[in-house]
Structures are given as structure tokens and as C-alpha cells.
Amino acid sequence: MEQIDDSRLRGIIHDRIKERGGRIPFADFMAACLYEPGLGYYTSPGRKVGAEGDFYTSINVHRVFGRLIGREICRMWEVMGCPAPFTLVEAGAGHGRLAADVLDAVRELNPELYASLTLRLVEAEPSLAEAQRQVLAEHLDRVAWNDPAELMGGTLTFTGCLYSNELIDSFPTHVVEMTPAGLREVFVTADGDGFAEQLDLPSTPDLADYFRRIDVNLQPGQRTEINLNACRWLEGVARCLERGFVLTVDYGFLSPELYGPMRQNGTLLCYFRHTIQEDPYQRVGHQDITSHVDFTTLILRGEELGLHKAWFGEQYRFLMAAGLMEELMALEAAAATEEERIKIRLVLKKLVLPEGGMGDTFKILVQAKGVENPRLLCMRDWSKLF
Ligand SMILES: C[S@@+](CC[C@H](N)C(=O)[O-])C[C@H]1O[C@@H](n2cnc3c(N)ncnc32)[C@H](O)[C@@H]1O
């Protein structure tokens, strides 16, 4: 078995624990594991997503996923009265594959919109810009790059649509546990070369407030995650978006399901070479750590910030209503053999498969600002489309 050397990052985290009086909140540990410059999972060299990486996202399944988002973006532009300039922002753009699929679709479906838009890539790892440039070679005159701090700081103002795929699940989360004495937070301490956990009073009142706002009462013994970074991120997005839409694709639930008594141990998981791991204290900086998104909080916080829920539902509903069957028929018509056609059907099925498949594990939330009653493609009754 390949030996993984994670000693440098372990050392840095140990030093940090010492400097901060012997412990750090789990959120700070997770932030180091994922984003420590040069050493974190997302901020170190190597392919993370796809066959050579640790997990797949919908983008790797088929370009139709991006095409359908592109179709919806064309509709958004129309319902907004065709504004120019129109800006797309992709947050957490990774290697740029989704951006390329979206731009291919918009160029084909709506050349007028394509000619007036700029797609701004916002990615925490700046070295990915080179890969993005290659993937987006055909679209370089339509693409620009921005720093995540501009989004968080509210300085990247735009009219258009900000979209993301599997971004919010990668934000560092606090971990809390309900004890007979009340809500406690998980802190990480040093334990020899490794790490141990300590439960104590929460490091910030925001954690108890978070549950109060969504009326959640954990059961004794129940442990879960709280993604305060998701709220901060949405606040930045709301400041930046002057008019338009926020389209968020991620795995997650509404809060009654995410924080319900059936989920005693939360949703924190690690991914390493396409296997699910449960121990975040192993392979430090070499495995992904994620948690499911609380869409109730995104919806409620969005309403407070002027981002009104336009649509929320499972990925399969969105894709079907946005035109998956039309895309499938076009692909089948272009296929040379029956074998190819079967292959296309099987691949596209992955995007919509329910019962734990991508189709219902992933949810899509569309929020609108300054657009009254938008009639989007995802709102169509897809059972009547064919
Ligand atoms: C799970 S990956 C998803 C990548 C891509 N969207 C996909 O679906 O394949 C999450 C990506 O978001 C980036 N990221 C994390 N926090 C970010 C932030 N605040 N702003 C921009 N990008 C961020 C990470 O560096 C990583 O590339």
C-alpha cells in the first residue's frame, strides 16, 4: 500500500493547537486539512475530481449536465429582459469543465447572449487557472478570473447568474454534539502524532443561534455539523449580485431531514480514491472532507438578504424540466451505433437516478434577486413535456 506522508501538515496543525492554548474548533482543523496553502486537500497539486481523483461530480458524468444549466441560464437572461452586459460567475470552478460545457451550450443556443456575457471563474486554488485556460481555450474572450475574497467582500458586483456545483459541501464546518448538559462543540487537540477530540462549550454563540433560527432541537447524544461559512458566503454573494439569480447544486437536505433524530452522527464524510472514509484525522490533507448542505438555512438566510427562493428540488426534477429528454434524443440521433445509444442512455441515467443516486442526493436551489415571478425551465411540468 502506498505510504502517505502527511507529517508537514500534521506538524502545522499541532503548532496551531499549541499556540491557541491546546485546542482548535473542528472547523479550523477542517479548514487546514482542505485549504492550508500548498498542503491542504484543495490547495495542493494533484487531480481531486474524476477518475484519477477521489470522487466524481455530475460534471464528470456527461457534458449534458452543464448544457442543461446553460439552457436554464439562457432562460434567466430572457426573463430578466435580456440585460447587457450579463455576467456569469462560477464559484468553486475546479478545472473549468462545467464552465466550458455551459459556454458551449450558450454559444450554440443563444449567440446574442454569448456575445454579451462574461463568465467569471472564482476558485480558491489559483493554480487551477492554467487548467481552466486550457479547458476553456475556445472561450477565452468570454472568460475572466476573480479572487474568492472579492465575492466574500462584496466587491465583485454584477447582474446575471452565479452558479456553483459541490462548492458549499466543501466549506469547513463546526461539529457539535447534544449532551445532557446542553449543546457542546467538538474541539481538536493533539494526541501524540495524532489528534483527539474534546467536547466543550461552543466557541461562538452563532452555533446555538443557528439551531434556534431553524427550530432544530438535537436529541441527546446526537452529533452534527454546522456550516457557518455557507451563511457568510451567501451574505457576500447577496452583496455582489445586483439583479439576477443564484443557482446552487449540492448534496444536502432541508433541515428537518438533515438534523432529524434518524441522523445521529451527522453527515461528515471523507473521500479518498473513490472510497468513503469516516476518520477525518487520517491522511491529513490527502483526503476530501465534506458535509451535506442545510438548504433550509440557505433559503431562510437568502430571503433575509433579498435572495428569494424561485425553485428548490431534486437534481433529477431540474434536469428533466430543463430538457434532459431533448438532449438525450439529440445525442441518440447523432450516435452511430445501437451500442453507443445504449451507452449514452446509461450514462445520462446516472445523473437522474433516484434512491441514493445523483438524481435525488443532489438538490438544486435557485434564488432570485430583483426578478419578479420568473418563469424558469425548471418550473415546467416535465411530465407533460413528452
Ligand atoms: C468539491 S470541489 C468541486 C469542483 C467543481 N465545482 C466540480 O463540481 O467538479 C470544490 C471546489 O471549490 C473550491 N472552493 C472552496 N471554497 C471556495 C471559495 N470560497 N471560493 C471559491 N472556490 C472555493 C475548491 O478549491 C474546489 O476546487
Short mmCIF file of C-alpha atoms and ligand atoms in Angstrom, two decimals:
data_model
loop_
_atom_site.label_atom_id
_atom_site.label_comp_id
_atom_site.label_asym_id
_atom_site.label_seq_id
_atom_site.Cartn_x
_atom_site.Cartn_y
_atom_site.Cartn_z
CA MET A 1 0.00 0.00 0.00
CA GLU A 2 1.22 3.49 -0.94
CA GLN A 3 2.60 5.42 2.05
CA ILE A 4 1.14 8.86 2.55
CA ASP A 5 3.36 11.47 4.15
CA ASP A 6 1.12 13.99 5.88
CA SER A 7 3.67 14.91 8.56
CA ARG A 8 4.17 18.54 7.45
CA LEU A 9 0.51 19.45 7.67
CA ARG A 10 0.12 17.47 10.91
CA GLY A 11 3.04 19.48 12.31
CA ILE A 12 1.48 22.79 11.28
CA ILE A 13 -1.84 21.86 12.88
CA HIS A 14 -0.09 20.67 16.05
CA ASP A 15 1.75 24.02 16.29
CA ARG A 16 -1.53 25.86 15.80
CA ILE A 17 -3.20 23.83 18.54
CA LYS A 18 -0.32 24.68 20.89
CA GLU A 19 -0.41 28.40 20.03
CA ARG A 20 -4.14 28.52 20.71
CA GLY A 21 -3.99 27.05 24.18
CA GLY A 22 -4.22 23.35 23.40
CA ARG A 23 -7.20 23.02 21.10
CA ILE A 24 -8.94 24.38 17.99
CA PRO A 25 -12.56 24.08 16.84
CA PHE A 26 -13.10 21.23 14.37
CA ALA A 27 -13.91 23.89 11.72
CA ASP A 28 -10.33 25.22 11.96
CA PHE A 29 -8.92 21.69 11.73
CA MET A 30 -11.04 21.03 8.62
CA ALA A 31 -10.03 24.38 7.10
CA ALA A 32 -6.35 23.40 7.44
CA CYS A 33 -6.96 19.92 6.00
CA LEU A 34 -8.70 21.33 2.94
CA TYR A 35 -7.17 24.76 2.38
CA GLU A 36 -3.79 25.16 4.12
CA PRO A 37 -1.72 26.90 1.39
CA GLY A 38 0.32 24.34 -0.57
CA LEU A 39 -0.65 21.43 1.71
CA GLY A 40 -4.43 21.29 2.00
CA TYR A 41 -6.51 18.84 0.01
CA TYR A 42 -7.76 21.51 -2.41
CA THR A 43 -4.66 23.71 -2.25
CA SER A 44 -2.01 21.14 -3.17
CA PRO A 45 -1.11 19.67 -6.57
CA GLY A 46 -2.95 16.66 -7.98
CA ARG A 47 -6.25 15.82 -9.54
CA LYS A 48 -9.11 15.69 -6.99
CA VAL A 49 -12.23 15.19 -9.12
CA GLY A 50 -12.74 12.49 -11.77
CA ALA A 51 -11.35 9.02 -12.46
CA GLU A 52 -7.79 9.90 -11.38
CA GLY A 53 -9.04 11.77 -8.32
CA ASP A 54 -11.05 10.79 -5.25
CA PHE A 55 -14.66 11.37 -6.29
CA TYR A 56 -16.88 12.14 -9.28
CA THR A 57 -19.23 15.08 -9.60
CA SER A 58 -22.09 15.41 -12.11
CA ILE A 59 -19.74 17.34 -14.36
CA ASN A 60 -17.62 14.26 -14.99
CA VAL A 61 -20.64 12.13 -15.78
CA HIS A 62 -21.63 13.91 -19.00
CA ARG A 63 -21.44 17.36 -20.57
CA VAL A 64 -25.26 17.35 -20.73
CA PHE A 65 -25.29 18.41 -17.07
CA GLY A 66 -23.58 21.69 -18.00
CA ARG A 67 -25.64 22.07 -21.16
CA LEU A 68 -28.85 21.93 -19.12
CA ILE A 69 -27.54 24.57 -16.74
CA GLY A 70 -26.64 26.56 -19.87
CA ARG A 71 -30.22 26.19 -21.14
CA GLU A 72 -31.56 27.50 -17.84
CA ILE A 73 -29.13 30.43 -17.94
CA CYS A 74 -30.47 31.36 -21.39
CA ARG A 75 -33.97 31.38 -19.91
CA MET A 76 -32.83 33.50 -16.95
CA TRP A 77 -31.41 36.09 -19.34
CA GLU A 78 -34.74 36.22 -21.20
CA VAL A 79 -36.91 36.53 -18.09
CA MET A 80 -34.66 39.38 -16.93
CA GLY A 81 -35.36 41.28 -20.18
CA CYS A 82 -32.06 40.37 -21.93
CA PRO A 83 -29.75 42.71 -19.96
CA ALA A 84 -26.31 43.57 -21.35
CA PRO A 85 -23.75 43.14 -20.03
CA PHE A 86 -24.74 39.84 -18.44
CA THR A 87 -22.28 38.21 -16.06
CA LEU A 88 -21.99 34.57 -15.13
CA VAL A 89 -19.99 33.73 -12.03
CA GLU A 90 -18.94 30.16 -11.36
CA ALA A 91 -17.84 29.75 -7.75
CA GLY A 92 -15.59 26.78 -6.97
CA ALA A 93 -14.90 26.31 -10.67
CA GLY A 94 -12.35 23.50 -10.24
CA HIS A 95 -10.75 22.61 -13.59
CA GLY A 96 -13.28 24.62 -15.61
CA ARG A 97 -15.13 21.72 -17.21
CA LEU A 98 -18.58 22.93 -16.14
CA ALA A 99 -17.80 26.46 -17.34
CA ALA A 100 -16.81 25.07 -20.75
CA ASP A 101 -20.00 22.98 -21.03
CA VAL A 102 -22.15 25.96 -20.03
CA LEU A 103 -20.44 28.27 -22.53
CA ASP A 104 -20.62 25.68 -25.34
CA ALA A 105 -24.38 25.43 -24.75
CA VAL A 106 -24.99 29.18 -24.53
CA ARG A 107 -22.93 29.83 -27.71
CA GLU A 108 -24.98 27.26 -29.59
CA LEU A 109 -28.42 28.12 -28.18
CA ASN A 110 -28.20 31.89 -27.87
CA PRO A 111 -25.36 33.59 -29.80
CA GLU A 112 -26.67 37.03 -28.82
CA LEU A 113 -26.35 36.26 -25.12
CA TYR A 114 -22.97 34.60 -25.70
CA ALA A 115 -21.69 37.77 -27.37
CA SER A 116 -22.71 39.95 -24.42
CA LEU A 117 -21.60 37.81 -21.48
CA THR A 118 -18.55 37.42 -19.31
CA LEU A 119 -18.02 34.28 -17.25
CA ARG A 120 -16.03 34.98 -14.12
CA LEU A 121 -14.29 31.99 -12.56
CA VAL A 122 -13.86 32.15 -8.80
CA GLU A 123 -11.73 29.37 -7.37
CA ALA A 124 -9.94 29.07 -4.02
CA GLU A 125 -6.95 27.38 -5.64
CA PRO A 126 -5.33 29.86 -8.05
CA SER A 127 -3.04 27.29 -9.71
CA LEU A 128 -6.13 25.72 -11.32
CA ALA A 129 -6.32 28.77 -13.60
CA GLU A 130 -3.86 27.10 -16.01
CA ALA A 131 -6.07 24.01 -16.37
CA GLN A 132 -9.12 26.26 -16.73
CA ARG A 133 -7.39 28.22 -19.50
CA GLN A 134 -6.76 25.00 -21.42
CA VAL A 135 -10.27 23.62 -20.99
CA LEU A 136 -11.76 27.00 -21.92
CA ALA A 137 -9.38 27.65 -24.84
CA GLU A 138 -12.26 28.28 -27.26
CA HIS A 139 -13.92 30.77 -24.95
CA LEU A 140 -11.03 32.85 -23.62
CA ASP A 141 -12.50 36.11 -24.92
CA ARG A 142 -15.58 35.49 -22.76
CA VAL A 143 -13.77 34.44 -19.53
CA ALA A 144 -12.27 36.36 -16.60
CA TRP A 145 -10.85 35.38 -13.23
CA ASN A 146 -11.67 36.76 -9.78
CA ASP A 147 -10.46 36.07 -6.27
CA PRO A 148 -12.89 34.47 -3.75
CA ALA A 149 -12.17 37.43 -1.43
CA GLU A 150 -13.92 39.72 -3.94
CA LEU A 151 -17.06 37.64 -3.64
CA MET A 152 -16.86 37.40 0.13
CA GLY A 153 -16.08 41.11 0.43
CA GLY A 154 -18.98 42.13 -1.81
CA THR A 155 -16.79 43.97 -4.33
CA LEU A 156 -17.46 41.77 -7.39
CA THR A 157 -20.77 43.45 -8.28
CA PHE A 158 -22.68 42.02 -11.23
CA THR A 159 -26.04 41.44 -12.92
CA GLY A 160 -26.56 37.88 -14.10
CA CYS A 161 -26.26 34.45 -12.52
CA LEU A 162 -23.87 32.94 -10.02
CA TYR A 163 -23.81 29.17 -10.10
CA SER A 164 -21.87 26.50 -8.23
CA ASN A 165 -21.62 22.73 -8.18
CA GLU A 166 -20.47 20.97 -4.99
CA LEU A 167 -18.98 24.13 -3.51
CA ILE A 168 -20.80 24.57 -0.21
CA ASP A 169 -20.25 20.96 0.90
CA SER A 170 -16.53 21.72 0.82
CA PHE A 171 -16.69 24.61 3.30
CA PRO A 172 -15.20 23.87 6.75
CA THR A 173 -17.91 23.16 9.31
CA HIS A 174 -18.19 23.26 13.06
CA VAL A 175 -19.17 19.96 14.68
CA VAL A 176 -21.50 19.95 17.67
CA GLU A 177 -23.00 17.33 19.97
CA MET A 178 -26.01 17.49 22.25
CA THR A 179 -25.14 16.32 25.78
CA PRO A 180 -27.35 16.09 28.89
CA ALA A 181 -25.72 19.41 29.94
CA GLY A 182 -26.64 21.12 26.63
CA LEU A 183 -25.06 21.85 23.27
CA ARG A 184 -21.31 21.23 23.11
CA GLU A 185 -18.77 21.82 20.35
CA VAL A 186 -16.10 19.39 19.15
CA PHE A 187 -12.57 20.76 19.57
CA VAL A 188 -9.45 19.06 18.20
CA THR A 189 -6.46 18.51 20.50
CA ALA A 190 -3.04 16.92 19.93
CA ASP A 191 -2.60 13.26 20.88
CA GLY A 192 0.98 12.13 20.25
CA ASP A 193 1.45 12.41 16.46
CA GLY A 194 -2.28 12.27 16.01
CA PHE A 195 -5.36 14.11 17.15
CA ALA A 196 -8.10 13.64 19.71
CA GLU A 197 -11.45 15.29 20.31
CA GLN A 198 -12.68 17.28 23.26
CA LEU A 199 -16.25 18.43 23.89
CA ASP A 200 -16.74 21.85 25.47
CA LEU A 201 -18.97 24.91 25.47
CA PRO A 202 -19.34 26.32 21.93
CA SER A 203 -16.63 28.73 20.74
CA THR A 204 -19.29 31.11 19.41
CA PRO A 205 -22.97 31.82 20.25
CA ASP A 206 -23.64 31.60 16.48
CA LEU A 207 -23.86 27.81 16.82
CA ALA A 208 -26.84 27.76 19.22
CA ASP A 209 -28.38 30.69 17.29
CA TYR A 210 -28.12 28.66 14.11
CA PHE A 211 -30.40 25.95 15.50
CA ARG A 212 -32.78 28.49 17.08
CA ARG A 213 -33.36 30.14 13.70
CA ILE A 214 -34.36 26.87 12.06
CA ASP A 215 -36.13 25.50 15.15
CA VAL A 216 -33.92 22.43 15.48
CA ASN A 217 -33.53 20.55 18.78
CA LEU A 218 -30.96 17.79 18.63
CA GLN A 219 -31.55 14.56 20.57
CA PRO A 220 -29.22 13.73 23.48
CA GLY A 221 -26.13 12.08 22.01
CA GLN A 222 -26.79 13.43 18.52
CA ARG A 223 -23.79 14.89 16.70
CA THR A 224 -23.87 17.01 13.58
CA GLU A 225 -22.23 19.78 11.57
CA ILE A 226 -22.98 23.50 11.29
CA ASN A 227 -21.80 25.32 8.16
CA LEU A 228 -21.44 28.94 9.29
CA ASN A 229 -19.24 29.56 6.24
CA ALA A 230 -22.21 28.86 3.97
CA CYS A 231 -24.10 31.78 5.58
CA ARG A 232 -21.07 34.09 5.30
CA TRP A 233 -20.62 33.09 1.67
CA LEU A 234 -24.29 33.78 0.87
CA GLU A 235 -24.01 37.20 2.53
CA GLY A 236 -21.09 38.05 0.21
CA VAL A 237 -23.00 36.75 -2.82
CA ALA A 238 -26.09 38.80 -1.92
CA ARG A 239 -23.95 41.95 -1.69
CA CYS A 240 -22.38 41.24 -5.08
CA LEU A 241 -25.49 40.30 -7.04
CA GLU A 242 -27.31 43.46 -8.14
CA ARG A 243 -30.01 41.62 -10.07
CA GLY A 244 -30.37 38.04 -11.22
CA PHE A 245 -30.03 34.51 -9.90
CA VAL A 246 -28.01 32.23 -7.65
CA LEU A 247 -28.11 28.58 -8.72
CA THR A 248 -26.65 26.14 -6.19
CA VAL A 249 -26.16 22.42 -6.86
CA ASP A 250 -25.07 20.28 -3.94
CA TYR A 251 -25.91 17.25 -1.85
CA GLY A 252 -27.99 18.03 1.17
CA PHE A 253 -31.41 18.20 2.73
CA LEU A 254 -33.91 20.57 4.26
CA SER A 255 -33.20 20.91 7.98
CA PRO A 256 -35.88 18.50 9.35
CA GLU A 257 -34.22 15.72 7.40
CA LEU A 258 -30.62 16.86 7.90
CA TYR A 259 -30.94 17.35 11.64
CA GLY A 260 -33.70 14.80 12.36
CA PRO A 261 -33.29 12.09 15.03
CA MET A 262 -32.60 9.41 12.40
CA ARG A 263 -29.27 11.07 11.61
CA GLN A 264 -27.47 10.53 14.94
CA ASN A 265 -23.94 11.04 13.61
CA GLY A 266 -24.35 13.85 11.13
CA THR A 267 -23.10 13.68 7.56
CA LEU A 268 -19.37 14.35 7.80
CA LEU A 269 -17.55 12.05 5.35
CA CYS A 270 -14.11 11.75 3.80
CA TYR A 271 -13.33 10.66 0.25
CA PHE A 272 -10.10 9.02 -0.76
CA ARG A 273 -9.53 7.34 -4.13
CA HIS A 274 -13.23 6.68 -4.63
CA THR A 275 -13.73 5.13 -1.21
CA ILE A 276 -15.70 6.62 1.66
CA GLN A 277 -13.70 7.06 4.85
CA GLU A 278 -15.07 8.08 8.21
CA ASP A 279 -11.95 9.22 10.06
CA PRO A 280 -11.04 12.87 9.34
CA TYR A 281 -7.85 12.55 11.42
CA GLN A 282 -6.20 10.19 8.90
CA ARG A 283 -4.50 11.16 5.60
CA VAL A 284 -4.46 14.78 6.70
CA GLY A 285 -4.62 16.99 3.59
CA HIS A 286 -4.81 13.93 1.32
CA GLN A 287 -8.50 13.14 1.59
CA ASP A 288 -11.57 15.25 0.96
CA ILE A 289 -13.75 16.08 3.97
CA THR A 290 -17.33 17.15 3.29
CA SER A 291 -20.72 17.51 4.89
CA HIS A 292 -24.24 17.75 3.49
CA VAL A 293 -25.72 21.18 2.91
CA ASP A 294 -28.54 22.57 5.04
CA PHE A 295 -30.78 24.02 2.31
CA THR A 296 -33.31 25.38 4.85
CA THR A 297 -30.71 27.81 6.14
CA LEU A 298 -29.65 28.82 2.63
CA ILE A 299 -33.31 29.51 1.79
CA LEU A 300 -34.12 31.41 5.01
CA ARG A 301 -30.90 33.41 5.10
CA GLY A 302 -31.35 34.12 1.39
CA GLU A 303 -34.84 35.55 1.98
CA GLU A 304 -33.40 37.89 4.63
CA LEU A 305 -30.73 39.00 2.17
CA GLY A 306 -33.14 39.65 -0.71
CA LEU A 307 -32.40 36.37 -2.50
CA HIS A 308 -35.87 34.90 -2.89
CA LYS A 309 -36.38 31.20 -3.42
CA ALA A 310 -37.51 30.69 -7.01
CA TRP A 311 -37.17 26.89 -7.09
CA PHE A 312 -35.83 24.11 -4.93
CA GLY A 313 -35.88 20.40 -5.64
CA GLU A 314 -34.02 17.26 -6.57
CA GLN A 315 -31.47 17.33 -9.37
CA TYR A 316 -33.49 14.86 -11.46
CA ARG A 317 -36.52 17.18 -11.46
CA PHE A 318 -34.40 20.14 -12.52
CA LEU A 319 -32.65 18.24 -15.30
CA MET A 320 -35.86 16.68 -16.64
CA ALA A 321 -37.66 20.04 -16.74
CA ALA A 322 -34.65 21.81 -18.25
CA GLY A 323 -34.71 19.43 -21.22
CA LEU A 324 -32.82 16.22 -20.45
CA MET A 325 -35.00 14.14 -22.77
CA GLU A 326 -34.48 16.55 -25.67
CA GLU A 327 -30.75 16.36 -25.10
CA LEU A 328 -30.92 12.57 -24.94
CA MET A 329 -32.86 12.37 -28.21
CA ALA A 330 -30.34 14.65 -29.94
CA LEU A 331 -27.42 12.58 -28.67
CA GLU A 332 -29.10 9.34 -29.72
CA ALA A 333 -29.83 10.71 -33.17
CA ALA A 334 -26.16 11.61 -33.57
CA ALA A 335 -24.92 8.22 -32.32
CA ALA A 336 -23.55 5.86 -34.98
CA THR A 337 -24.48 2.51 -33.40
CA GLU A 338 -27.04 0.97 -31.08
CA GLU A 339 -24.22 0.20 -28.65
CA GLU A 340 -23.37 3.90 -28.49
CA ARG A 341 -27.01 4.79 -27.92
CA ILE A 342 -27.27 2.35 -25.01
CA LYS A 343 -24.10 3.78 -23.53
CA ILE A 344 -25.49 7.33 -23.70
CA ARG A 345 -28.73 6.25 -22.00
CA LEU A 346 -26.85 4.50 -19.20
CA VAL A 347 -24.58 7.48 -18.61
CA LEU A 348 -27.40 10.03 -18.53
CA LYS A 349 -29.35 7.75 -16.20
CA LYS A 350 -26.62 8.30 -13.60
CA LEU A 351 -27.49 11.99 -13.41
CA VAL A 352 -31.14 11.33 -12.62
CA LEU A 353 -31.11 8.01 -10.77
CA PRO A 354 -33.14 8.35 -7.53
CA GLU A 355 -32.88 6.35 -4.28
CA GLY A 356 -29.42 7.46 -3.27
CA GLY A 357 -28.18 8.10 -6.83
CA MET A 358 -27.16 11.53 -8.08
CA GLY A 359 -30.75 12.27 -9.10
CA ASP A 360 -32.10 12.82 -5.61
CA THR A 361 -29.00 13.01 -3.43
CA PHE A 362 -28.25 16.28 -5.19
CA LYS A 363 -30.59 19.22 -4.82
CA ILE A 364 -30.76 22.43 -6.78
CA LEU A 365 -31.73 25.76 -5.25
CA VAL A 366 -32.47 28.75 -7.48
CA GLN A 367 -32.70 32.11 -5.74
CA ALA A 368 -33.71 35.35 -7.46
CA LYS A 369 -32.96 38.98 -6.70
CA GLY A 370 -34.92 41.77 -8.35
CA VAL A 371 -36.76 39.39 -10.71
CA GLU A 372 -40.49 39.02 -10.03
CA ASN A 373 -42.08 35.60 -10.55
CA PRO A 374 -39.52 34.27 -13.02
CA ARG A 375 -40.83 31.50 -15.28
CA LEU A 376 -37.80 29.26 -15.41
CA LEU A 377 -37.37 25.99 -17.31
CA CYS A 378 -37.06 24.04 -14.06
CA MET A 379 -40.61 25.12 -13.17
CA ARG A 380 -42.11 23.36 -16.21
CA ASP A 381 -44.29 20.31 -15.60
CA TRP A 382 -41.88 17.88 -17.24
CA SER A 383 -44.34 15.00 -17.18
CA LYS A 384 -46.25 16.96 -19.86
CA LEU A 385 -43.20 17.72 -21.99
CA PHE A 386 -43.26 14.37 -23.80
C1 LIG B 1 -15.77 19.64 -4.43
S1 LIG B 1 -14.84 20.70 -5.43
C2 LIG B 1 -15.96 20.94 -6.79
C3 LIG B 1 -15.30 21.41 -8.05
C4 LIG B 1 -16.23 21.58 -9.25
N1 LIG B 1 -17.24 22.58 -9.00
C5 LIG B 1 -16.89 20.26 -9.61
O1 LIG B 1 -18.08 20.09 -9.43
O2 LIG B 1 -16.17 19.37 -10.10
C6 LIG B 1 -14.95 22.25 -4.58
C7 LIG B 1 -14.12 23.35 -5.23
O3 LIG B 1 -14.45 24.59 -4.61
C8 LIG B 1 -13.25 25.32 -4.35
N2 LIG B 1 -13.55 26.28 -3.26
C9 LIG B 1 -13.70 26.05 -1.96
N3 LIG B 1 -14.03 27.16 -1.29
C10 LIG B 1 -14.13 28.15 -2.20
C11 LIG B 1 -14.48 29.52 -2.15
N4 LIG B 1 -14.80 30.13 -1.02
N5 LIG B 1 -14.48 30.22 -3.30
C12 LIG B 1 -14.17 29.63 -4.47
N6 LIG B 1 -13.83 28.32 -4.59
C13 LIG B 1 -13.82 27.59 -3.47
C14 LIG B 1 -12.24 24.23 -4.02
O4 LIG B 1 -10.92 24.69 -4.16
C15 LIG B 1 -12.63 23.16 -5.04
O5 LIG B 1 -11.97 23.36 -6.28
#
